[in-house]
XYZ file of C-alpha atoms in Angstrom:
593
model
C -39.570 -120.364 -92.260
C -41.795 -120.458 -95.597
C -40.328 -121.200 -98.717
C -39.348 -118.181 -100.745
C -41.514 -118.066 -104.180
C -38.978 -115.952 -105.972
C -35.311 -114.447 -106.224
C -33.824 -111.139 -107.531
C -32.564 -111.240 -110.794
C -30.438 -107.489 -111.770
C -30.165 -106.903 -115.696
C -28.983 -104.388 -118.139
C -30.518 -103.300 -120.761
C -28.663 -104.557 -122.914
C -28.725 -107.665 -121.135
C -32.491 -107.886 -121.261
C -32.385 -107.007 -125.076
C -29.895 -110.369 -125.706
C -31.985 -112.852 -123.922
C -35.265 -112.015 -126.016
C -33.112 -112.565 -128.670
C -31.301 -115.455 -127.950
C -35.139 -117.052 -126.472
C -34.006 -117.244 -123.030
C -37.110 -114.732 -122.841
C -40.442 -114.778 -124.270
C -41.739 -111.683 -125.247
C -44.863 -112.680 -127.156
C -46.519 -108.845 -127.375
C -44.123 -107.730 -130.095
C -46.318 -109.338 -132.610
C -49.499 -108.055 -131.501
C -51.825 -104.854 -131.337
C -49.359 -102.541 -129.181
C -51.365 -100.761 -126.268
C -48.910 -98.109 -125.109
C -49.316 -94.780 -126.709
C -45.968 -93.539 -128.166
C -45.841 -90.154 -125.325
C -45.616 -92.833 -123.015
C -42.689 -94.838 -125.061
C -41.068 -91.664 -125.231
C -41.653 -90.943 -121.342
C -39.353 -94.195 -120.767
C -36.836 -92.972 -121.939
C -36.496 -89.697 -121.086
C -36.799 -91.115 -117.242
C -34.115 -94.041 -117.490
C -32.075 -90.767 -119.713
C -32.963 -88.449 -116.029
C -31.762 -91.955 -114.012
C -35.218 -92.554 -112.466
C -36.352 -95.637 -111.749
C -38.782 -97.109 -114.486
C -39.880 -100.442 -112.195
C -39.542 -103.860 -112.420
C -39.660 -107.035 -114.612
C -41.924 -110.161 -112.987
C -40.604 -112.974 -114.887
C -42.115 -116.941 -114.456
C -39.820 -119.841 -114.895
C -40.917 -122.491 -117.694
C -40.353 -125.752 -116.345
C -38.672 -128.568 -118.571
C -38.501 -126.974 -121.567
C -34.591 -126.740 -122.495
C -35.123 -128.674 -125.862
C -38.443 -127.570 -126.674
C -39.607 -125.921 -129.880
C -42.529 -123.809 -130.568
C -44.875 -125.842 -132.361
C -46.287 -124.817 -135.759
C -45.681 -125.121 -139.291
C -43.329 -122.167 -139.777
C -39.812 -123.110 -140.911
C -38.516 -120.951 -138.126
C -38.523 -122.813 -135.176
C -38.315 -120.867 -132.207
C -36.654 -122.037 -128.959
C -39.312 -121.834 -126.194
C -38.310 -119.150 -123.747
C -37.344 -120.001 -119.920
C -38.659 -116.854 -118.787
C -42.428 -115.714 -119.405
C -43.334 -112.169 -118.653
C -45.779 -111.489 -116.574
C -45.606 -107.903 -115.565
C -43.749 -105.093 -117.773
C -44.500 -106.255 -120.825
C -45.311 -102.910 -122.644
C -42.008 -101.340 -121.097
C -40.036 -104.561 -122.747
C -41.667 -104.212 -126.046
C -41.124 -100.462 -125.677
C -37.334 -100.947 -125.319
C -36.962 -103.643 -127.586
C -38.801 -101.857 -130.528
C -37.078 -98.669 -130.042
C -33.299 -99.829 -129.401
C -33.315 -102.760 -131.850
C -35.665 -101.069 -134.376
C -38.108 -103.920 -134.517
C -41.346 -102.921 -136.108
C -44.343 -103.470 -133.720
C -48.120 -103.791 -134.845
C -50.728 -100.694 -134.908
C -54.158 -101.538 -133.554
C -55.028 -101.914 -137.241
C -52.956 -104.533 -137.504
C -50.466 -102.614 -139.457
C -46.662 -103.029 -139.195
C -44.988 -99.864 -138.259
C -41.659 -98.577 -136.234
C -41.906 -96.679 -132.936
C -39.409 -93.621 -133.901
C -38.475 -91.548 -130.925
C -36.485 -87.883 -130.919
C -33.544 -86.681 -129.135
C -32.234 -83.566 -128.799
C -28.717 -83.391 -127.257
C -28.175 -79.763 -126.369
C -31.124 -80.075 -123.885
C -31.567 -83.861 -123.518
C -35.158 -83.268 -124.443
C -36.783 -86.443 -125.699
C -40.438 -86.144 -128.608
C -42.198 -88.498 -130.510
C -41.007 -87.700 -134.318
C -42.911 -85.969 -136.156
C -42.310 -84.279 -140.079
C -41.587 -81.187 -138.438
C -38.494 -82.704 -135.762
C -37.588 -84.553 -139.095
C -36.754 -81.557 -140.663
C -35.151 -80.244 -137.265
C -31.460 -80.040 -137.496
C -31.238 -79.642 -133.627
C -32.924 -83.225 -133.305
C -31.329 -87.101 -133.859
C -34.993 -88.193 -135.416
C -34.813 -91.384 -134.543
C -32.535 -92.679 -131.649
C -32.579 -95.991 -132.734
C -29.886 -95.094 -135.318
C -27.651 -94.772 -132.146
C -27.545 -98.392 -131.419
C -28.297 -100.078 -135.118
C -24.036 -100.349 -135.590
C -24.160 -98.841 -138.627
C -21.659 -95.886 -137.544
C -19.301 -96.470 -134.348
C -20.267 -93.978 -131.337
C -17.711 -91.238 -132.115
C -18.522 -91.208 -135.989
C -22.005 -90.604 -135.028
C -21.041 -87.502 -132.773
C -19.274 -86.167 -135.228
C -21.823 -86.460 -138.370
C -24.832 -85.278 -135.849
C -22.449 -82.284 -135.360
C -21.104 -81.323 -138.669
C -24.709 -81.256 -139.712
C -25.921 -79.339 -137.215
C -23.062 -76.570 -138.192
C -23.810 -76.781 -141.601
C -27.721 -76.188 -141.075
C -26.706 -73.381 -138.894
C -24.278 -71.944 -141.118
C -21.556 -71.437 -138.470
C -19.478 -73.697 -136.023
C -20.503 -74.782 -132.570
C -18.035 -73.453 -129.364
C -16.271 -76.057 -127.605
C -18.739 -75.694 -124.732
C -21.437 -76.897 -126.920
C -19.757 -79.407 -129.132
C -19.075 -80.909 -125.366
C -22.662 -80.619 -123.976
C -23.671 -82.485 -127.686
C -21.224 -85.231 -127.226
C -21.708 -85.907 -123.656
C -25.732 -86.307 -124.019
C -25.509 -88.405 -127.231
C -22.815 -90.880 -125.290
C -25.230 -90.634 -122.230
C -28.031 -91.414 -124.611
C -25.986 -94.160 -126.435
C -25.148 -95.587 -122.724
C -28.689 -96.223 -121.604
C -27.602 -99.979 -122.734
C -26.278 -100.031 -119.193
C -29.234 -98.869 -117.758
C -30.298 -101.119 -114.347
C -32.863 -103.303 -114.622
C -34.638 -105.538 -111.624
C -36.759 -108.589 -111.408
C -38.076 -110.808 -109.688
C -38.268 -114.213 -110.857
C -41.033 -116.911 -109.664
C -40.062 -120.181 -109.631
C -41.486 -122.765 -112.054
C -42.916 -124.875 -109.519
C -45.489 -121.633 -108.281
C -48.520 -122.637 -109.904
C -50.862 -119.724 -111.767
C -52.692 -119.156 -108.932
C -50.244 -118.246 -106.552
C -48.743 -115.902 -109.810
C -51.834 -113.717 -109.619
C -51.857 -113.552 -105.911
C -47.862 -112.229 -106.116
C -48.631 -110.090 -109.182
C -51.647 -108.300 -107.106
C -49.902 -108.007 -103.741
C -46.964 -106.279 -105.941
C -48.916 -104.255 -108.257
C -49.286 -100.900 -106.650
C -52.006 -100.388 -109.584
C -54.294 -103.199 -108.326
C -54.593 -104.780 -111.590
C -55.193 -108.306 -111.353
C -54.723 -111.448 -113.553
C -57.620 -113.148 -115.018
C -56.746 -117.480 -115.961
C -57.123 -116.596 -119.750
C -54.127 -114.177 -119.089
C -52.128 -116.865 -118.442
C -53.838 -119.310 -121.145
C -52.714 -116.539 -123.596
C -49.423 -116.253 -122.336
C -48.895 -120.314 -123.345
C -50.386 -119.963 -126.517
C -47.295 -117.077 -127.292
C -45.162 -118.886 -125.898
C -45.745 -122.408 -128.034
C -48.359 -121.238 -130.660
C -47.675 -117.685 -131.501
C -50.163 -118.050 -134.798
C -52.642 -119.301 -132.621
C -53.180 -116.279 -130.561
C -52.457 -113.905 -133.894
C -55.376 -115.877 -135.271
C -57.800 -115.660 -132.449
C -57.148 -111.748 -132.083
C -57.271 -110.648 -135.843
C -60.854 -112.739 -135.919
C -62.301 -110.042 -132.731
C -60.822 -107.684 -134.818
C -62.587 -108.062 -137.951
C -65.735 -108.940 -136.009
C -65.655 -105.371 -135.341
C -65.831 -104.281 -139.125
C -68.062 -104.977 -141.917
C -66.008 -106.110 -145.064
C -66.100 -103.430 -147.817
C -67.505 -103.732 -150.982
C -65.017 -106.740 -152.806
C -63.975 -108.026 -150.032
C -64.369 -111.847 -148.650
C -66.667 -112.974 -145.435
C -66.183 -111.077 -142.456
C -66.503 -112.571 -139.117
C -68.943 -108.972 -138.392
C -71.857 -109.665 -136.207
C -74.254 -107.384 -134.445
C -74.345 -109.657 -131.283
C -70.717 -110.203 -129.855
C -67.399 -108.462 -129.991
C -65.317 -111.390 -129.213
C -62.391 -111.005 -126.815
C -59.535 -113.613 -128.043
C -59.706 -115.299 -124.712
C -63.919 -115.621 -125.185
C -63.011 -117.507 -128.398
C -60.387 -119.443 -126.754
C -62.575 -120.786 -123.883
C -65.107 -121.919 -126.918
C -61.730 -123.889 -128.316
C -60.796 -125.563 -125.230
C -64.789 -126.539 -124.265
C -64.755 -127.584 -127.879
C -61.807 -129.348 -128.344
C -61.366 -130.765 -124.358
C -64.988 -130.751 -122.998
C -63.701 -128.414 -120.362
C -65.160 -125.187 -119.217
C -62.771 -123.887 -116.726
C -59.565 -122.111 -117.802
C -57.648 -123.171 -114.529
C -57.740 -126.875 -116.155
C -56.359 -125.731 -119.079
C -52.741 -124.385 -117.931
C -51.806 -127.479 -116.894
C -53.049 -129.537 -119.821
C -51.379 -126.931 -122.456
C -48.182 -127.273 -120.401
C -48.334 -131.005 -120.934
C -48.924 -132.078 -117.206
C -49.186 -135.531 -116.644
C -52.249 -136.199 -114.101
C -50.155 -139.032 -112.829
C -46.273 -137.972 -112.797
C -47.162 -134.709 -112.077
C -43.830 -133.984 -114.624
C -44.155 -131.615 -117.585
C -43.729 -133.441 -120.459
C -42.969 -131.992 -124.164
C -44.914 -134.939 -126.344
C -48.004 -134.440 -123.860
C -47.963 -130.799 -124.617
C -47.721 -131.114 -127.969
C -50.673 -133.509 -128.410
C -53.074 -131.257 -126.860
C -51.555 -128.385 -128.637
C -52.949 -130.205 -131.987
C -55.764 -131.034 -129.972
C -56.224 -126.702 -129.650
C -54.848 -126.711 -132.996
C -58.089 -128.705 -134.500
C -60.813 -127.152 -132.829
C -59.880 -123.305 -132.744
C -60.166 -124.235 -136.774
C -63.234 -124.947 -136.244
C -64.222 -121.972 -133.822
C -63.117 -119.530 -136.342
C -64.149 -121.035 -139.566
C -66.552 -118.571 -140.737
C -69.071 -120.674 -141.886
C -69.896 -122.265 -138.492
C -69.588 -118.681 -137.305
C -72.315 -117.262 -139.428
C -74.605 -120.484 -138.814
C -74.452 -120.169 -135.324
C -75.971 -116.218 -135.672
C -78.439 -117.737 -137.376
C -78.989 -120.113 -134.073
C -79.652 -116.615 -132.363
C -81.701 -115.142 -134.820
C -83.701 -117.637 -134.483
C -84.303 -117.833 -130.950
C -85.570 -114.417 -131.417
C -82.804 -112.392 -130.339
C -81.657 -109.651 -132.643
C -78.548 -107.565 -131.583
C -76.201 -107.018 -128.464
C -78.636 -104.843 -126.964
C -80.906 -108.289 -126.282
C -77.905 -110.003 -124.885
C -77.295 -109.999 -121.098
C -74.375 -113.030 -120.953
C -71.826 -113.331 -123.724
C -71.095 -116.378 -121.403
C -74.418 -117.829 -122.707
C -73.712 -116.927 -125.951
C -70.305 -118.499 -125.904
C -71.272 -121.730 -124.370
C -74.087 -122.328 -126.897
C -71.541 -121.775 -129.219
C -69.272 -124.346 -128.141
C -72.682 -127.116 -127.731
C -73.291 -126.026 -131.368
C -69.892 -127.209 -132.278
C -70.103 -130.513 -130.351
C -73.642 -131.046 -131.877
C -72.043 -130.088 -135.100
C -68.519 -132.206 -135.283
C -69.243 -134.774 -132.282
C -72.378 -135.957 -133.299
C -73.145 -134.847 -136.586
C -76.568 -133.381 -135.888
C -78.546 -132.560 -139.012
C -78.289 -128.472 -139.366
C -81.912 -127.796 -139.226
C -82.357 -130.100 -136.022
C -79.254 -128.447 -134.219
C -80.487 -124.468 -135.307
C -83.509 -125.578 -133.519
C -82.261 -127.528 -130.283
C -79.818 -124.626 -129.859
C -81.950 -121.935 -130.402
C -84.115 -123.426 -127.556
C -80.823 -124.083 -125.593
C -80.219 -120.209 -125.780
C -83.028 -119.127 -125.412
C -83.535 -121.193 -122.073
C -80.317 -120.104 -120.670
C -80.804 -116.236 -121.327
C -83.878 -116.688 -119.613
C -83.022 -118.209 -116.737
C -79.856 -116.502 -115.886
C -78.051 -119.938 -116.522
C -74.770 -118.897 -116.783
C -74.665 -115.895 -114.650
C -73.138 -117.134 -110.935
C -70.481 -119.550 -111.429
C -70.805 -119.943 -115.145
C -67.570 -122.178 -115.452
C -69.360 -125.435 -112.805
C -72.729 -125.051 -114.364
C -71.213 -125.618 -117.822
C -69.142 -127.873 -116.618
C -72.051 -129.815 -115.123
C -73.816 -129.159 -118.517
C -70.724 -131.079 -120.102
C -70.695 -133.633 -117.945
C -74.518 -134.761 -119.121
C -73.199 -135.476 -122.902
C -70.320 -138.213 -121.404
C -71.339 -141.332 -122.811
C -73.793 -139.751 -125.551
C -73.434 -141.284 -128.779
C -75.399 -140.386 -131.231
C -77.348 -137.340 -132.442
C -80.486 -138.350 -131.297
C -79.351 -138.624 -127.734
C -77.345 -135.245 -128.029
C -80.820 -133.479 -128.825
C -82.707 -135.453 -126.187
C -80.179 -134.632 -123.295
C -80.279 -131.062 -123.951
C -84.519 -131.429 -124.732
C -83.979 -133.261 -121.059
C -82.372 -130.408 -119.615
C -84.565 -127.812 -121.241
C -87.730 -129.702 -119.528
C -86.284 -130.070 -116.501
C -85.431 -126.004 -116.238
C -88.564 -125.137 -117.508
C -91.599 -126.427 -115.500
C -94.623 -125.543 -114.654
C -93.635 -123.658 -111.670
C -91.076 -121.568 -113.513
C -93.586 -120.702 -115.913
C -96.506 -119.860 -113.805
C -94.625 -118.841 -110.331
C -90.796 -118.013 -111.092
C -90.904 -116.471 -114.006
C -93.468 -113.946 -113.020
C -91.441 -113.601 -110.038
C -88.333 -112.593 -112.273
C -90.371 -110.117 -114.059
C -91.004 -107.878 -110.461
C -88.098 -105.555 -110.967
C -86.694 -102.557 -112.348
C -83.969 -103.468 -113.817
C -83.551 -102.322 -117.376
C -80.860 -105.549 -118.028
C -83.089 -108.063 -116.891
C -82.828 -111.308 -119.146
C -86.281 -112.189 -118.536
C -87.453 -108.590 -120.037
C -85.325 -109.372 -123.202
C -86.680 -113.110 -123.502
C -90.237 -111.157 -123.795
C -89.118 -109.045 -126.681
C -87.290 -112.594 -128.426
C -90.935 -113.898 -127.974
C -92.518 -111.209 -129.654
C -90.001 -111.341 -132.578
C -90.653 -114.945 -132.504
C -94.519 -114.302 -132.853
C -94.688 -112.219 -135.481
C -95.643 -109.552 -132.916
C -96.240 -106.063 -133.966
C -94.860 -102.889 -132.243
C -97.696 -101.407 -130.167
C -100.241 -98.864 -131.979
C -98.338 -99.817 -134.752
C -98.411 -102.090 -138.465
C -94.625 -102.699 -137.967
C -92.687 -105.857 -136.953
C -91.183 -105.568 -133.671
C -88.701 -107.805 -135.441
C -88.097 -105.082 -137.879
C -87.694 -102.036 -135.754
C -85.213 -104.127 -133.553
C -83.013 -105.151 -136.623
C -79.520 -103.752 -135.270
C -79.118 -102.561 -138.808
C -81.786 -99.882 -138.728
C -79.626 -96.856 -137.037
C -81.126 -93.499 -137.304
C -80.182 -90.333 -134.709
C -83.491 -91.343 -133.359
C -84.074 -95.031 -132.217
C -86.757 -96.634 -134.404
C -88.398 -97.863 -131.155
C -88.651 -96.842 -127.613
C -89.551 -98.517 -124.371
C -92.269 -96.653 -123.039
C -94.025 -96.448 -119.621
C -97.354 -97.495 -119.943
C -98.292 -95.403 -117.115
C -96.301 -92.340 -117.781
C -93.837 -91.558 -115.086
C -95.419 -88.101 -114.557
C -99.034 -89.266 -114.481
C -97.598 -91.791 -111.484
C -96.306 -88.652 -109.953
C -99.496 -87.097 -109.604
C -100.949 -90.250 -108.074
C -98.319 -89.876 -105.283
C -95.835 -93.004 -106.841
C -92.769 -91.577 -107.153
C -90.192 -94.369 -106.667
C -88.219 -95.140 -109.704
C -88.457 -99.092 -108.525
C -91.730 -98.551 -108.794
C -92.425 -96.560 -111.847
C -89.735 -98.464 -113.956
C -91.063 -101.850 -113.332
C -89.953 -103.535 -116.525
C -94.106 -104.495 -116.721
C -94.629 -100.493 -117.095
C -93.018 -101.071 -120.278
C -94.010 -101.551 -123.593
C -92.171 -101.159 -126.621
C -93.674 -98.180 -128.983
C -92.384 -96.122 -132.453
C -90.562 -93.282 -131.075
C -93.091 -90.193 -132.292
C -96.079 -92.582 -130.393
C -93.690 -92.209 -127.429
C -93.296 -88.313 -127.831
C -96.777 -87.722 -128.506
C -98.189 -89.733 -125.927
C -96.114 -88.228 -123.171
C -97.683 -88.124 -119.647
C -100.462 -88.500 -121.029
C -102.841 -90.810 -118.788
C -103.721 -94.519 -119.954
C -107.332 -93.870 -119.747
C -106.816 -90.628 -121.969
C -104.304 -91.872 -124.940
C -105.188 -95.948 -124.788
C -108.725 -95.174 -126.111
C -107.473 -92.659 -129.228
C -104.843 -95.192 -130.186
C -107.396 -98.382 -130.303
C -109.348 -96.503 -133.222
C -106.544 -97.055 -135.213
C -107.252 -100.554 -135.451
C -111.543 -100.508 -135.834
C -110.952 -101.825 -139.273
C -108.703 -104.134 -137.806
C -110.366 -105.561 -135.148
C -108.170 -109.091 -135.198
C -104.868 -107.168 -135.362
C -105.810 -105.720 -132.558
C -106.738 -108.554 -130.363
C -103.568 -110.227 -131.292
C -101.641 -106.795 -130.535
C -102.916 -106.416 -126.978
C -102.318 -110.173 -126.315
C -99.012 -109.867 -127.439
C -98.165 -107.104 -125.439
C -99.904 -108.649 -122.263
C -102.226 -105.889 -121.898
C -105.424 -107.111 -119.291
C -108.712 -105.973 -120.312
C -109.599 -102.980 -118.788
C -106.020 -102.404 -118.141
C -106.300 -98.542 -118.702
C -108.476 -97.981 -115.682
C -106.890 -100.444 -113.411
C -104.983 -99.553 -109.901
C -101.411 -99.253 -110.964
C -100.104 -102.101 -108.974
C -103.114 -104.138 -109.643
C -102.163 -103.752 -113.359
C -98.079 -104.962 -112.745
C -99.611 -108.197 -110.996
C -101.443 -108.902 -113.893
C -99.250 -108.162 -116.697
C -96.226 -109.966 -115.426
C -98.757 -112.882 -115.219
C -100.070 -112.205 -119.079
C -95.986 -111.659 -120.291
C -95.068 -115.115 -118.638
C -97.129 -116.400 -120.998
C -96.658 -114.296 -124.113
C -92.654 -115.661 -123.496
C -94.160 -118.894 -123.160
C -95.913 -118.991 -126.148
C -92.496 -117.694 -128.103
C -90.907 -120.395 -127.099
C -93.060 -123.106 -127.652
C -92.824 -121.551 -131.460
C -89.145 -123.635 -131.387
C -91.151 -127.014 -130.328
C -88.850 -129.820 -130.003
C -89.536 -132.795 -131.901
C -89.578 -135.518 -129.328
């Protein structure tokens, strides 16, 4: 017979409530962003008021922790909780906010109370709002109930002589009795039943997710950084607050008067994104599943959980998510993007790549003190290389941890830079260039990475916008926003003009070398209009210009003749004539050596 994972564990509510207090259980979502809308707070109740059932609690035993403390620099030192949540905990913050009257946090990041309305003669249960404030008929907020400011009965009677002096006239027995009864029933949810089922501290995470999906009749599943996050509640509360009010303000530009924002127009961070950059930073490792055991303080050789081991790596954590979210480094490392031509989110196709360049910037940076100009370049290339190739796409956590593995024993700066120069070669060779890449170009896939390393190239050349005096740079500056875009990828050979040649397929006709990137009223007016018809008109633009042209229909890897060409004589050639123009981008971010 196998080993059971788990037991039953029955609660009431009230029972539930003491234990968060008293740290027996860790309820680390009460200090962050609050997901539940309040209908759905209000929903709880009014089922556990009806008797329904509301589900269950999956709690994980913490192992060897009876004398731990939180670690930090706050005065209050928690006790670190036996129990971790790891399904229900919206419903427990839910109950915990509303019956103890603990504030929760908006999205904004504002402190505010969930206040919930009650109205005994019908047991019907609202969200309050100015208008139930004003209601006689209503309790406003039903945490008053419970706060042991009044004893049950006084409270009864108060609710009631108000109620008969808004109405002007006294209640029959029959009602006074159907008001008391509902408020006590209300006042008794403390009693309500609660299950769970508790996993025992010696299932490891994996086996967590695999009971938390086999019991989930949702089908949600558990990614590692859940877990990850979990710990850092758990024994570094500030740490996580940190990490998620950073991807907040990455979404916002700071108003006039205000400091640095961490607001970027190439990645909305996710708090476990910026925690994997800590722990590649900080431990060299790439792979989350490492990190549970190392932030419980696992011994590798024991196997035993040990409070002083968890502790140093916490500082460990401590030192690097510093320098993760320091916005300086932040705002230099855009720069490493900008220059490797990219120039919003819309030219990103892995925010893994984006996140492990980050975290080699930061090793160049601390580890090896690599002079700023000379790391902007190396990782520009880095990035550049790795959006290209797909690097990080399948299994992104072995390849960087391969990646990782190449700077062991490196030194100095010099050999940082050559190791990733090393790399860089050996990814790039002639075949890639003159047989892969190509290759990678025969598709119709608008996400492609190899279609956005083409436009990086052109920003990185100067390039102008085809038919036109303007940058591509400038038109694909995120900041430009208009109802209509500034520029607009348009087929070359116009999708109806392909029609009438019998080439209907949309993998055909959307071949990302079909494309070329055009002002917006170019692409209206040309329309489906044939190449041979509107290429022509558009050249004379340029007869005064006869260089700027040359350089504009290299850049955009147009063939000579191109106009009159056989359709899929014309892709061959392009993606041949791209390769290079992505080529010759790239070689604009020479490395020294």
């Amino acid at each position: 017979m196998s080993e059971t994972l788990f037991k039953r564990v029955d609660y009431s509510l009230s029972k539930l409530l003491l234990d968060i207090e008293q740290g027996e259980i860790g309820l680390p979502d009460i200090q962050r962003p609050f997901v539940w809308k309040t209908v759905k707070v209000r929903d709880l109740f009014d089922s556990m008021y009806r008797g329904f059932p509301v589900g269950y609690f999956l709690f994980w035993a913490n192992d060897g922790i009876d004398d731990s403390r939180q670690i930090g620099i706050d005065r209050k030192q928690n006790r670190v909780p036996r129990l971790l949540i790891v399904d229900g905990q919206q419903r427990l913050t839910s109950l915990y906010a509303v019956v103890k009257g603990h504030p929760i946090i908006s999205k904004d990041y504002k402190e505010t109370r969930i206040r919930i309305a009650f109205r005994p003669q019908d047991g019907l249960f609202e969200v309050t709002d100015a208008a139930i404030e004003r209601d006689p008929e209503f309790i406003p907020d039903i945490t008053e109930l419970w706060s042991g400011k009044m004893g049950l009965h006084r409270f009864i009677e108060t609710f009631l002589s108000r109620l008969e002096t808004a109405k002007g006239t006294d209640l029959d027995e029959l009602e006074r009795e159907t008001i008391a009864d509902n408020i006590n029933k209300l006042y008794n949810l403390q009693s309500y039943p609660f299950t769970a089922m508790e996993i025992s501290s010696t299932v490891d995470e994996e086996q967590v997710a695999e009971i938390f999906v086999r019991v989930n009749s949702k089908g949600v599943t558990l990614k590692q950084a859940d877990f990850i996050l979990t710990l850092l509640s758990v024994f570094w509360d500030e740490g996580r607050m940190q990490l998620e009010r950073f991807c907040a303000d990455c979404l916002k530009p700071s108003a006039v008067g205000e400091g640095p924002s961490p607001f970027n127009h190439f990645l909305e961070p996710s708090p476990d994104q910026l925690l994997r950059v800590s722990v590649g930073l900080g431990f060299r490792r790439a792979s989350l599943r490492q990190m549970y055991a190392i932030l419980r303080g696992k011994d590798p050789d024991t196997r035993e959980f040990l409070d002083e081991r968890r502790e140093q790596q916490f500082e460990v954590l401590k030192s690097a998510q510093q320098k993760v979210l320091d916005l300086t480094n932040w705002h230099e490392f855009l720069k490493v993007l900008v220059r490797a031509g990219f120039r919003g989110k819309t030219m990103i196709t892995s925010e893994n790549t984006v996140l492990y360049a980050y975290v080699l910037f930061l090793i160049g940076r601390y580890d090896y003190a690599v002079n700023s100009y000379e790391l902007r370049d190396i990782i520009a290339r880095w990035f550049f290389m790795s959006s290209l190739t797909g690097r990080y796409t399948n299994s992104p956590e072995s390849q960087m941890e391969a990646d990782l593995g190449r700077l062991r024993g490196v030194r100095t700066a010099d050999d940082f830079i050559s190791i990733l120069d090393g790399i860089i070669t050996e990814t790039l060779t002639e075949d890639f260039w003159n047989i892969t890449l190509p290759s990678d170009l025969e598709t119709s896939s608008a996400r492609t990475p190899s279609l956005y390393a083409y436009y990086a190239a052109l920003n990185l050349l100067d390039a102008r916008v085809l038919f036109s005096s303007m940058k591509v740079s400038e038109l694909l500056d995120p900041a430009l926003r208009a109802k209509k875009t500034a520029i607009e990828r348009h087929h070359l050979f116009p999708k109806e003009y392909l029609r009438s040649l019998g080439i209907e397929d949309v993998r055909d006709t959307n071949q990302v070398a079909n494309y070329a990137l055009l002002e917006w009223d170019d692409n209206i007016s040309i329309s489906a209009t044939p190449p041979s018809d509107y290429f022509p008109k558009y050249a004379k633009r340029f007869r005064a210009e006869p260089q700027m042209w040359l350089r504009m229909l290299e850049h955009h890897a147009l063939p000579e003749g191109w106009d009159a060409m056989d359709y899929f004589s014309f892709l061959d050639k392009r993606r041949k004539l791209m390769a290079n123009v992505i080529r010759a981008g790239f070689s604009t971010m020479e490395s020294r050596s």
